[in-house]
mmCIF file of C-alpha atoms in Angstrom:
data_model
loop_
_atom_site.group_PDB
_atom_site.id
_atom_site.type_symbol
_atom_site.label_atom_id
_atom_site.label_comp_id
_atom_site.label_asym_id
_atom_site.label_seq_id
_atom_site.Cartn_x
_atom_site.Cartn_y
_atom_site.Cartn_z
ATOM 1 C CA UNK A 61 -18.488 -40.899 14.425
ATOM 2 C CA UNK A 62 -18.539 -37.203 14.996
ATOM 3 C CA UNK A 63 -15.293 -35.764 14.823
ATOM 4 C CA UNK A 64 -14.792 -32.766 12.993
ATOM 5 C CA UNK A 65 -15.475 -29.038 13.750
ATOM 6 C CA UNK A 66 -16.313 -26.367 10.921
ATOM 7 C CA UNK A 67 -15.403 -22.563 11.450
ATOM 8 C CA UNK A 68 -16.417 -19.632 9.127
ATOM 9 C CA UNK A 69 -15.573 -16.522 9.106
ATOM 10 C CA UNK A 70 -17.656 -14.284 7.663
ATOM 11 C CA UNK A 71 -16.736 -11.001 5.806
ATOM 12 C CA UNK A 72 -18.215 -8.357 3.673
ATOM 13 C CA UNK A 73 -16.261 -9.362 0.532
ATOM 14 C CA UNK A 74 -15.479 -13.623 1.454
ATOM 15 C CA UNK A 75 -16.438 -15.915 3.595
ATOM 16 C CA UNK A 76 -13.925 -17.880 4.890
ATOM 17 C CA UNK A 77 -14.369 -21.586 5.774
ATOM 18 C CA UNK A 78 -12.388 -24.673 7.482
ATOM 19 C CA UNK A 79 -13.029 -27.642 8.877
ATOM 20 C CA UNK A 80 -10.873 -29.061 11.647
ATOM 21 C CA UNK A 81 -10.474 -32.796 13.788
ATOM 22 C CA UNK A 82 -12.211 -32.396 17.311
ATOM 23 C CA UNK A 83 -8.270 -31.428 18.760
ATOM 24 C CA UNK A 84 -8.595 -28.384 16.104
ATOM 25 C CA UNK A 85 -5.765 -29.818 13.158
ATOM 26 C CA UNK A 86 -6.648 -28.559 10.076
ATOM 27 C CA UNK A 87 -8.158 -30.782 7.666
ATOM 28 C CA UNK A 88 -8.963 -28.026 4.910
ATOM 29 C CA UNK A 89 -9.797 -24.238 4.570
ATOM 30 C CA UNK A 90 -11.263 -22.353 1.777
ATOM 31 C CA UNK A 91 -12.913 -19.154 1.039
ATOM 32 C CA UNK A 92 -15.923 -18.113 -1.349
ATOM 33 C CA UNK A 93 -17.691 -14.790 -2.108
ATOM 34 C CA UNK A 94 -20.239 -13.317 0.126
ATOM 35 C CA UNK A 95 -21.795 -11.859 -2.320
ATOM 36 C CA UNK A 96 -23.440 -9.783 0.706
ATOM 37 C CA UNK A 97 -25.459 -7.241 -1.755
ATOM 38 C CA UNK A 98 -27.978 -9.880 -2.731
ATOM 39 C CA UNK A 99 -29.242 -9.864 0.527
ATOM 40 C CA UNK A 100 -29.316 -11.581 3.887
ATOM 41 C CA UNK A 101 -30.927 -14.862 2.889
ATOM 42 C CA UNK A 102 -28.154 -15.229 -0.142
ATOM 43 C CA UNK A 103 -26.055 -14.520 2.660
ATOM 44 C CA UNK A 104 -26.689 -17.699 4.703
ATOM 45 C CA UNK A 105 -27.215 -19.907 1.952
ATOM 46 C CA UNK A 106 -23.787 -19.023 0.979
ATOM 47 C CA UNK A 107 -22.273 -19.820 4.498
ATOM 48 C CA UNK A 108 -24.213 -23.439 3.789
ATOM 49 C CA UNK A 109 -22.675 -23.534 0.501
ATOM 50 C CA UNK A 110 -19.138 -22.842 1.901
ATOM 51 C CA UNK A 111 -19.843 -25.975 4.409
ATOM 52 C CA UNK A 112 -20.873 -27.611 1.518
ATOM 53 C CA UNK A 113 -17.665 -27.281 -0.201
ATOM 54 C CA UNK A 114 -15.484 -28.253 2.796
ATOM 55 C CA UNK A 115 -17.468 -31.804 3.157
ATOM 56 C CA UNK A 116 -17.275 -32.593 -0.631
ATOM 57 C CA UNK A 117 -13.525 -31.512 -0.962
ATOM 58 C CA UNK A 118 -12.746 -33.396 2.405
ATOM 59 C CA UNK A 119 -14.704 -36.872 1.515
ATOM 60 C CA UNK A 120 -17.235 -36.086 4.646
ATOM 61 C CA UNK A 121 -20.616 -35.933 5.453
ATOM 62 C CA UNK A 122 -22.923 -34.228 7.596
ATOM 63 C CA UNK A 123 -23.146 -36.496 9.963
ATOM 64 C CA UNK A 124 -19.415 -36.471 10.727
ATOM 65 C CA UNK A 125 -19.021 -32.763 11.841
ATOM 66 C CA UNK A 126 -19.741 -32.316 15.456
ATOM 67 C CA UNK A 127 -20.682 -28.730 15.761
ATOM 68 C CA UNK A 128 -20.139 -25.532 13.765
ATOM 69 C CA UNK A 129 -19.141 -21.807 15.255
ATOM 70 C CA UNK A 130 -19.405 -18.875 13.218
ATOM 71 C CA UNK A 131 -17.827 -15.036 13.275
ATOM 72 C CA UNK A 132 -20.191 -12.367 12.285
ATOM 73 C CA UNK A 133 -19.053 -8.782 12.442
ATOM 74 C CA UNK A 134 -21.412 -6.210 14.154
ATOM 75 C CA UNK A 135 -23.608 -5.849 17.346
ATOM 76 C CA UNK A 136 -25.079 -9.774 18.549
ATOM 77 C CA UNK A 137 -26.508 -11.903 21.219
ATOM 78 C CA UNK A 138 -24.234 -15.172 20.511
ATOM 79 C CA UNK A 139 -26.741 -17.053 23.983
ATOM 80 C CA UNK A 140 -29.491 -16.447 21.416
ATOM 81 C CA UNK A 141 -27.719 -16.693 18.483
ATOM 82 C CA UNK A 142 -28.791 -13.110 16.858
ATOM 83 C CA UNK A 143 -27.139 -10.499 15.307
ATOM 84 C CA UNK A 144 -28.814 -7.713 15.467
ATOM 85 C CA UNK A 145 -27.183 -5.365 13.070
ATOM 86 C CA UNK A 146 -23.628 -5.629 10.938
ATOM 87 C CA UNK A 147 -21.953 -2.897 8.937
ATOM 88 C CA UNK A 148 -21.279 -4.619 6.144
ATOM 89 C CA UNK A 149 -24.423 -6.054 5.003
ATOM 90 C CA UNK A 150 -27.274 -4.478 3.466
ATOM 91 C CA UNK A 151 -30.845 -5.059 5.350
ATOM 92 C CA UNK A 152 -29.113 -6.965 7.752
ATOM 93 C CA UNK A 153 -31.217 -6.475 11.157
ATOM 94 C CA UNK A 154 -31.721 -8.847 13.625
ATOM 95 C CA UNK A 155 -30.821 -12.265 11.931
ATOM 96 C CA UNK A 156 -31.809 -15.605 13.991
ATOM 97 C CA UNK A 157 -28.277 -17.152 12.889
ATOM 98 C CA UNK A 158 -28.873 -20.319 15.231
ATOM 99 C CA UNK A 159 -32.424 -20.873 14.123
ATOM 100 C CA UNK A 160 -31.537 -20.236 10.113
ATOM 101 C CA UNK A 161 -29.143 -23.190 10.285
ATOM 102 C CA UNK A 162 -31.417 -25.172 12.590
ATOM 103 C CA UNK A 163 -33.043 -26.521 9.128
ATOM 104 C CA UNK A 164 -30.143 -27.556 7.908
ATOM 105 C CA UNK A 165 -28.159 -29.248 10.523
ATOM 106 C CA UNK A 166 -28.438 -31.406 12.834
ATOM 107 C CA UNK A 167 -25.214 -30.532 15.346
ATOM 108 C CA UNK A 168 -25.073 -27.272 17.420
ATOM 109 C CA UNK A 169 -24.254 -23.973 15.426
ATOM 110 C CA UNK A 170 -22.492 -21.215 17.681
ATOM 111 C CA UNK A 171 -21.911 -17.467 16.881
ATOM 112 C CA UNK A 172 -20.011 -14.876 18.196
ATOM 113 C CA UNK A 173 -18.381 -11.783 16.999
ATOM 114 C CA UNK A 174 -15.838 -11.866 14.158
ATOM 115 C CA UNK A 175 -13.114 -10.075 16.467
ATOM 116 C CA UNK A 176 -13.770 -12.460 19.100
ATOM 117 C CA UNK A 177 -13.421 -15.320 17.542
ATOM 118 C CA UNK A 178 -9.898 -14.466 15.691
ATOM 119 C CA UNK A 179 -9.308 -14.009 19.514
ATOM 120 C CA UNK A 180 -9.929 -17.358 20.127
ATOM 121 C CA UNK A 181 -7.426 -18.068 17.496
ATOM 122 C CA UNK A 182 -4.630 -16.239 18.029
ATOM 123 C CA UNK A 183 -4.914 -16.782 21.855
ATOM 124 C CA UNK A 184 -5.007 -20.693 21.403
ATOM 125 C CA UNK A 185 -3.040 -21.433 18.546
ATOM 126 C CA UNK A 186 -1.488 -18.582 17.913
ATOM 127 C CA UNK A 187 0.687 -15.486 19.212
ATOM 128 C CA UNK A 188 -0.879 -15.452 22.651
ATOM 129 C CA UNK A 189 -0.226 -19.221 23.463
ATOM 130 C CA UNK A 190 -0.069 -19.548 27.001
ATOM 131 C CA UNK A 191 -0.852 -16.400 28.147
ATOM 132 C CA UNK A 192 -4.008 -15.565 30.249
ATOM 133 C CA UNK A 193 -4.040 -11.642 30.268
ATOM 134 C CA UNK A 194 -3.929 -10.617 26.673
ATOM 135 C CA UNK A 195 -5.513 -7.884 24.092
ATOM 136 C CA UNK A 196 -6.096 -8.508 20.337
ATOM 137 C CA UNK A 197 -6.724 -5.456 18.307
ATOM 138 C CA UNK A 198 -7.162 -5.987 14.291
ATOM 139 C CA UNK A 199 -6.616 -2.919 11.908
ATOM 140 C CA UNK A 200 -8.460 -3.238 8.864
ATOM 141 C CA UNK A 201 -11.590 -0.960 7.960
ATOM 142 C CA UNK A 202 -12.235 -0.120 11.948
ATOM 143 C CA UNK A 203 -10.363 -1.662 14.762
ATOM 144 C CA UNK A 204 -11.867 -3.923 16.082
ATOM 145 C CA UNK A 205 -10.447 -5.694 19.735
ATOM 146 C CA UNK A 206 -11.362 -8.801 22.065
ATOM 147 C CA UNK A 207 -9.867 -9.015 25.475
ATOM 148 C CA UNK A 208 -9.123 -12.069 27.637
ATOM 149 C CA UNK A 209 -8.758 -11.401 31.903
ATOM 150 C CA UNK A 210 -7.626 -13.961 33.880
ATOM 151 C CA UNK A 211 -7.681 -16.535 31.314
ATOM 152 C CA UNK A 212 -11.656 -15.697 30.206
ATOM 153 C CA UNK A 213 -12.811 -13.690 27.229
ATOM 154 C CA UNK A 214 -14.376 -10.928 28.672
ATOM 155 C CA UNK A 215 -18.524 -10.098 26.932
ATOM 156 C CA UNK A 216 -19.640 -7.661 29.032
ATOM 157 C CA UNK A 217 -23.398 -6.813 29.783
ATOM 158 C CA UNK A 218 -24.621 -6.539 26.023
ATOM 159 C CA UNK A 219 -21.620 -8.751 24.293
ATOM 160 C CA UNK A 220 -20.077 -5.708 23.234
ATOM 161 C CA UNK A 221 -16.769 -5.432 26.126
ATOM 162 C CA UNK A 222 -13.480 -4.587 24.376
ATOM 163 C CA UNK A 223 -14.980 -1.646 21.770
ATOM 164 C CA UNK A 224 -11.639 -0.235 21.917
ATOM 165 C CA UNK A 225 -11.773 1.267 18.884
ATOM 166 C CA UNK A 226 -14.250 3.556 19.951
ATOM 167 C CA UNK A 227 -12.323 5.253 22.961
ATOM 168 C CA UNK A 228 -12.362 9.036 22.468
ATOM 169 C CA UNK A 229 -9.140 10.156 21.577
ATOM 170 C CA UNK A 230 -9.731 13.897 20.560
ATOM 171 C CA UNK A 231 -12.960 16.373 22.077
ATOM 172 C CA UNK A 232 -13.214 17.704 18.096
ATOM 173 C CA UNK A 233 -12.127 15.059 15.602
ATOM 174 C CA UNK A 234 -13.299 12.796 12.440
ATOM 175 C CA UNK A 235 -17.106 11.610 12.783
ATOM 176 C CA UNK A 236 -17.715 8.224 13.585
ATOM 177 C CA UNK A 237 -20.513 5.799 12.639
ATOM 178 C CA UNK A 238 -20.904 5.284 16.142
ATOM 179 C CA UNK A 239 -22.634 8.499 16.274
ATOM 180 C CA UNK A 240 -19.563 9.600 18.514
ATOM 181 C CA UNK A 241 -16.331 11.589 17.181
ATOM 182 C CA UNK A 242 -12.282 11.402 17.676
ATOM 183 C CA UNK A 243 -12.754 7.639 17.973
ATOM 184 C CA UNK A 244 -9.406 5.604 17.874
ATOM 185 C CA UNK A 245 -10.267 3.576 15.133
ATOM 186 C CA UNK A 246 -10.969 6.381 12.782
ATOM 187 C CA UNK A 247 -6.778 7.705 12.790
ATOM 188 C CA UNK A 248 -5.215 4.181 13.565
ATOM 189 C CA UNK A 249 -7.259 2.190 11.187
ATOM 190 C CA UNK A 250 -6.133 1.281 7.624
ATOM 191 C CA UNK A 251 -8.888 3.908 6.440
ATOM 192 C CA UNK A 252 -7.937 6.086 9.102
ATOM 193 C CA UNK A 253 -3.861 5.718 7.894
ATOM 194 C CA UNK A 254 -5.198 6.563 4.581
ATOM 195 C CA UNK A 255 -7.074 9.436 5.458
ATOM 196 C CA UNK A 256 -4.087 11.372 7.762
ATOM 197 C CA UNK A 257 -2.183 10.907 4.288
ATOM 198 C CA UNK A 258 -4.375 12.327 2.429
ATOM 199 C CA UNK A 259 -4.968 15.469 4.701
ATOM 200 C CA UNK A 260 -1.369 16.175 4.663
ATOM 201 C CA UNK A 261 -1.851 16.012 0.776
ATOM 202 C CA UNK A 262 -4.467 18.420 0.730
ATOM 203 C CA UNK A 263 -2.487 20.721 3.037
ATOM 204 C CA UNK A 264 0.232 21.049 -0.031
ATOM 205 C CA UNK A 265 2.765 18.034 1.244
ATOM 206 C CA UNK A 266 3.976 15.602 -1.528
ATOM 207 C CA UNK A 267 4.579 11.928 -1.907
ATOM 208 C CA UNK A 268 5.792 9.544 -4.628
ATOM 209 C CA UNK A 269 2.748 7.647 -4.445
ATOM 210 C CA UNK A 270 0.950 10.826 -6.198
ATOM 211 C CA UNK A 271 2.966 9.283 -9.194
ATOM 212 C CA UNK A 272 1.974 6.074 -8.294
ATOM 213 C CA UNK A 273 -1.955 7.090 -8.204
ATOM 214 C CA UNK A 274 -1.885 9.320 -11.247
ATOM 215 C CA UNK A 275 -2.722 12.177 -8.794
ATOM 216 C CA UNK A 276 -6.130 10.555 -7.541
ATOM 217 C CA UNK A 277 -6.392 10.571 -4.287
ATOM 218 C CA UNK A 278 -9.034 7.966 -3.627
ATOM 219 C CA UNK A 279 -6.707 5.069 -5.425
ATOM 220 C CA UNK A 280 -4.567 5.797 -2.142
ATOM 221 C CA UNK A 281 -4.248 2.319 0.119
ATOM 222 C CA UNK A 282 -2.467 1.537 2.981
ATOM 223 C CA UNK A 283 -0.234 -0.718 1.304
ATOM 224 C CA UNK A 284 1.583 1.781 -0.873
ATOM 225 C CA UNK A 285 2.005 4.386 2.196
ATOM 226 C CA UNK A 286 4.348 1.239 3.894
ATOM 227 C CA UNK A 287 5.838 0.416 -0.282
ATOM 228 C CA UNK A 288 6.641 4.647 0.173
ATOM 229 C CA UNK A 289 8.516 4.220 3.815
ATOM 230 C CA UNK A 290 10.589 1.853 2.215
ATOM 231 C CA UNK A 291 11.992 3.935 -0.255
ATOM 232 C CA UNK A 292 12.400 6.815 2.287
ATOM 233 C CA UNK A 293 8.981 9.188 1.304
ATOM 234 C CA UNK A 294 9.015 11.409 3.912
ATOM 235 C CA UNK A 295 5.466 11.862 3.926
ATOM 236 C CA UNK A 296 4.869 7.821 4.450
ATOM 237 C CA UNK A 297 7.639 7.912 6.956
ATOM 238 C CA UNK A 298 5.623 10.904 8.527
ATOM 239 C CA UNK A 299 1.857 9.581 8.361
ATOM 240 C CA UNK A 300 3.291 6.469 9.493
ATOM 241 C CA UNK A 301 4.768 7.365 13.044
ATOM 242 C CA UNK A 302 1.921 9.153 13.345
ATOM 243 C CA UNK A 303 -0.272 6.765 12.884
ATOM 244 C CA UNK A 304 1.869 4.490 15.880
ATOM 245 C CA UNK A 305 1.932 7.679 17.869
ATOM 246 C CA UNK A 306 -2.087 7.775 18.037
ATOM 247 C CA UNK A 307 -2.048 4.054 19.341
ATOM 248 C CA UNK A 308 0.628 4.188 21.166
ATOM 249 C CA UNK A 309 -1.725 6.554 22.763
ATOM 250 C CA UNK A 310 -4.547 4.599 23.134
ATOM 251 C CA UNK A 311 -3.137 1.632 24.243
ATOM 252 C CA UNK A 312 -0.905 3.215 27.005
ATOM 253 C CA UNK A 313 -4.494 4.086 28.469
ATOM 254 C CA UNK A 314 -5.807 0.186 27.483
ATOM 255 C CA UNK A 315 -2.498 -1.349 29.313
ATOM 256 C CA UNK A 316 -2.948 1.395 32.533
ATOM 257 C CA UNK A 317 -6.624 -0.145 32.845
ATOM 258 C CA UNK A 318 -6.274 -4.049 32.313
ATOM 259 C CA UNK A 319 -2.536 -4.696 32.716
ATOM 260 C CA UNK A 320 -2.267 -7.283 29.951
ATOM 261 C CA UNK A 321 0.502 -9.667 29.016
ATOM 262 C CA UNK A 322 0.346 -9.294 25.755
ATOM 263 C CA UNK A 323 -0.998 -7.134 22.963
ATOM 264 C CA UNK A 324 -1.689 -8.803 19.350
ATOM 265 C CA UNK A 325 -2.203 -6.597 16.595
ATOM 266 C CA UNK A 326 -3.919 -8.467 13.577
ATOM 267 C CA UNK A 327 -6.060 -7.380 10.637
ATOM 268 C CA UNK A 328 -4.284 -6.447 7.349
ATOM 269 C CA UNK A 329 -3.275 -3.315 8.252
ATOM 270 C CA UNK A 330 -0.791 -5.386 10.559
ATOM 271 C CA UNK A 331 1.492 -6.366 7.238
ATOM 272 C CA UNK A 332 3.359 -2.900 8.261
ATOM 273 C CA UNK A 333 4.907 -4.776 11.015
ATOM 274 C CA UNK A 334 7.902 -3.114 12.549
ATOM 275 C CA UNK A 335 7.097 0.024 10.263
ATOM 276 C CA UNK A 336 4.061 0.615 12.703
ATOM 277 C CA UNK A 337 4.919 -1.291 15.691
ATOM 278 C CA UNK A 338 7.932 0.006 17.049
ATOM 279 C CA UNK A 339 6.617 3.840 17.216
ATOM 280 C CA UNK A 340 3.827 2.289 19.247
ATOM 281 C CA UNK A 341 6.061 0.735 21.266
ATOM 282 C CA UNK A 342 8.061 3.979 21.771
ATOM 283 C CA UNK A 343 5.097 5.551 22.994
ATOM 284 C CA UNK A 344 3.455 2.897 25.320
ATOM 285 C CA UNK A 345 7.242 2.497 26.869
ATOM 286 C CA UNK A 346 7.097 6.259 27.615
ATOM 287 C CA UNK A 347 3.524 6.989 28.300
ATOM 288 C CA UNK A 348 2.107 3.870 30.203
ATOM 289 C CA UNK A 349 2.491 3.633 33.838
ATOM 290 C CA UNK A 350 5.483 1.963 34.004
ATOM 291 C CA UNK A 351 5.219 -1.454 35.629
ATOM 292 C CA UNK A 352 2.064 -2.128 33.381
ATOM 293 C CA UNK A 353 3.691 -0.824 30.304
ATOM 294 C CA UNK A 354 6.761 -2.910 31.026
ATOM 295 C CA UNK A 355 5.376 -5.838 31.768
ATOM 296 C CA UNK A 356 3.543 -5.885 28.043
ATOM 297 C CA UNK A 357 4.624 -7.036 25.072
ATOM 298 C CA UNK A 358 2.983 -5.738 21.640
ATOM 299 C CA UNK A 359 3.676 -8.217 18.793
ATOM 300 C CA UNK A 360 2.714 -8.727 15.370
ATOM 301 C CA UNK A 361 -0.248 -11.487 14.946
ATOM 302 C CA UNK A 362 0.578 -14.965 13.651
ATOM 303 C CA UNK A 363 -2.708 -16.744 12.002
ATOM 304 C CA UNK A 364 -3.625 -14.100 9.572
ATOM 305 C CA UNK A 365 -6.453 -14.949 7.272
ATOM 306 C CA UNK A 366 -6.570 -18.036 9.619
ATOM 307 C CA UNK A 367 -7.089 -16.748 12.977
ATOM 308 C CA UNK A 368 -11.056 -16.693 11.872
ATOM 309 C CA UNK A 369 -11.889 -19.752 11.111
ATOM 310 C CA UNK A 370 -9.618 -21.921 13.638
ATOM 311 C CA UNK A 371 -11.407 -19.274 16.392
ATOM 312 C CA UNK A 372 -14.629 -19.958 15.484
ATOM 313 C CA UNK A 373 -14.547 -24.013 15.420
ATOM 314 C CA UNK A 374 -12.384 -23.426 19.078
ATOM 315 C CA UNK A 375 -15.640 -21.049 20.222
ATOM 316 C CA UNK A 376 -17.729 -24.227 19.455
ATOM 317 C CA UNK A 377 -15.503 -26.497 20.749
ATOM 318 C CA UNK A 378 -15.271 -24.218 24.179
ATOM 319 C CA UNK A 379 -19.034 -24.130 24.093
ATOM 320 C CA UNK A 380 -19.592 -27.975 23.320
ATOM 321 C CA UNK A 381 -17.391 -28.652 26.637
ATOM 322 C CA UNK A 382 -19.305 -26.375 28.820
#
């Protein structure tokens, strides 16, 4: 009998797998290389292989998983199961997803985008339980950001609603792959953390993690500017507010325009926690209109590394039940 669901997450470095009973408990989750630079066809066969795994280490078969849903960063169609173009993967240009598994497997394969469907995990099993307004934003490389309305995850007319990353924040700022500049994601980001810190370096400041680099600059990570607020480094302490400042920012204009219950930050650049957060709260409290801005919460994400995979197999179950 079919029971089970399978979600994968896929990611420029792993992909992560897990396969879940058809009320979404976990049964077991794993994670294998992408090994994305080999090229898009080693790329699916290695999403196969990750299933693979999951039904030998969980004593399955095929025939017991009922349907399959996959995250794939980048642009994508998920009613024809394409993606037409992600970041992270060399020659990667309008991939048949649906049809490449079609071969393989006999239940229904769903995709949607990797932000999305870490929505669908944190909004059913995680942080935004029970709400039906909500926003989850996840700091990592870019930010990324899904929104649900009135208890539905909003698409939009190309699948691409929610880019909130990409709101202009500054008329002159950093380019953007987008082809745009000043874009949120490229000062509030883990990179864009990163590269504030090491501006103010450049302009003469100091930090311990110079020591901690051997005076390299491009060793920097985001980690080690929250290790340096911790010991008091005024220049982490600095970059860091100001980091929470510039989203505080843009989310006092993303809570003015959807008045949401509840915003979710995720991705790893979330580890900073309280460090980040309650600048960002500062600023939404005094820049947001105030019955929206008081009405929202902004809390840390819960799922992690898990919010992927448990969002994808709840996309296909969502999609199985019509």
């Amino acid at each position: 009998m079919k029971n089970y669901l399978v979600g994968i997450d896929l990611g420029g470095t792993n992909i992560k797998a897990g396969i879940y009973h058809s009320d979404l408990r976990a049964i077991n989750e794993i994670s294998i290389p992408t090994e994305a630079g080999l090229g898009p066809q080693h790329v699916l066969s290695r999403i196969r292989e990750a299933v693979r795994v999951l039904i030998v280490k969980t004593n399955l078969s095929l025939e017991d998983i009922k349907g399959m849903g996959i995250g794939i960063p980048g642009l994508l169609d998920p009613v024809e199961g394409l993606s037409i173009f992600s970041p992270n993967f060399p020659d990667w240009d309008h991939i048949h997803i649906i049809n490449e598994m079609k071969d393989y497997y006999d239940f229904p394969v769903f995709i949607d985008n990797d932000v999305r469907v870490n929505l669908y995990g944190e909004w059913l099993h995680g942080a935004g339980r029970g709400y039906n307004n909500l926003i989850l934003i996840t700091l990592g490389t870019g930010l990324g950001s899904g929104i649900v309305n009135e208890g539905k995850v909003l698409y939009g007319t190309s699948y691409s609603a929610g880019e909130i990353g990409h709101m202009n924040m500054y008329r002159v700022g950093r380019p953007c792959k987008c082809g745009s500049s000043g874009c949120l994601g490229r000062y509030v980001s883990a990179v864009g953390m990163v590269n504030t810190f090491k501006e103010k370096l450049r302009e003469g400041r100091t930090s311990i993690i110079q020591e901690w680099v051997n005076h390299d600059p491009e060793a920097i990570q985001a980690v080690m500017i929250s290790k340096a607020y911790d010991l008091e480094d005024a220049l982490a302490i600095e970059v860091m507010h100001e980091t929470g400042s510039v989203l505080g920012f843009g989310l006092s204009n993303v809570i003015n325009m959807l008045n949401p219950e509840l915003v979710i930050v995720g991705g790893g650049m979330a580890a900073a926690g309280d460090r980040l957060l309650n600048t960002v709260r500062e600023t939404v409290s005094n820049h947001a209109l105030k019955l929206s801005g008081s009405k929202c919460r902004i809390v840390q994400a819960e799922l992690g590394n898990r919010a992927g995979t448990i969002g994808a197999a709840s996309y296909a179950r969502s999609k199985m039940l019509g």
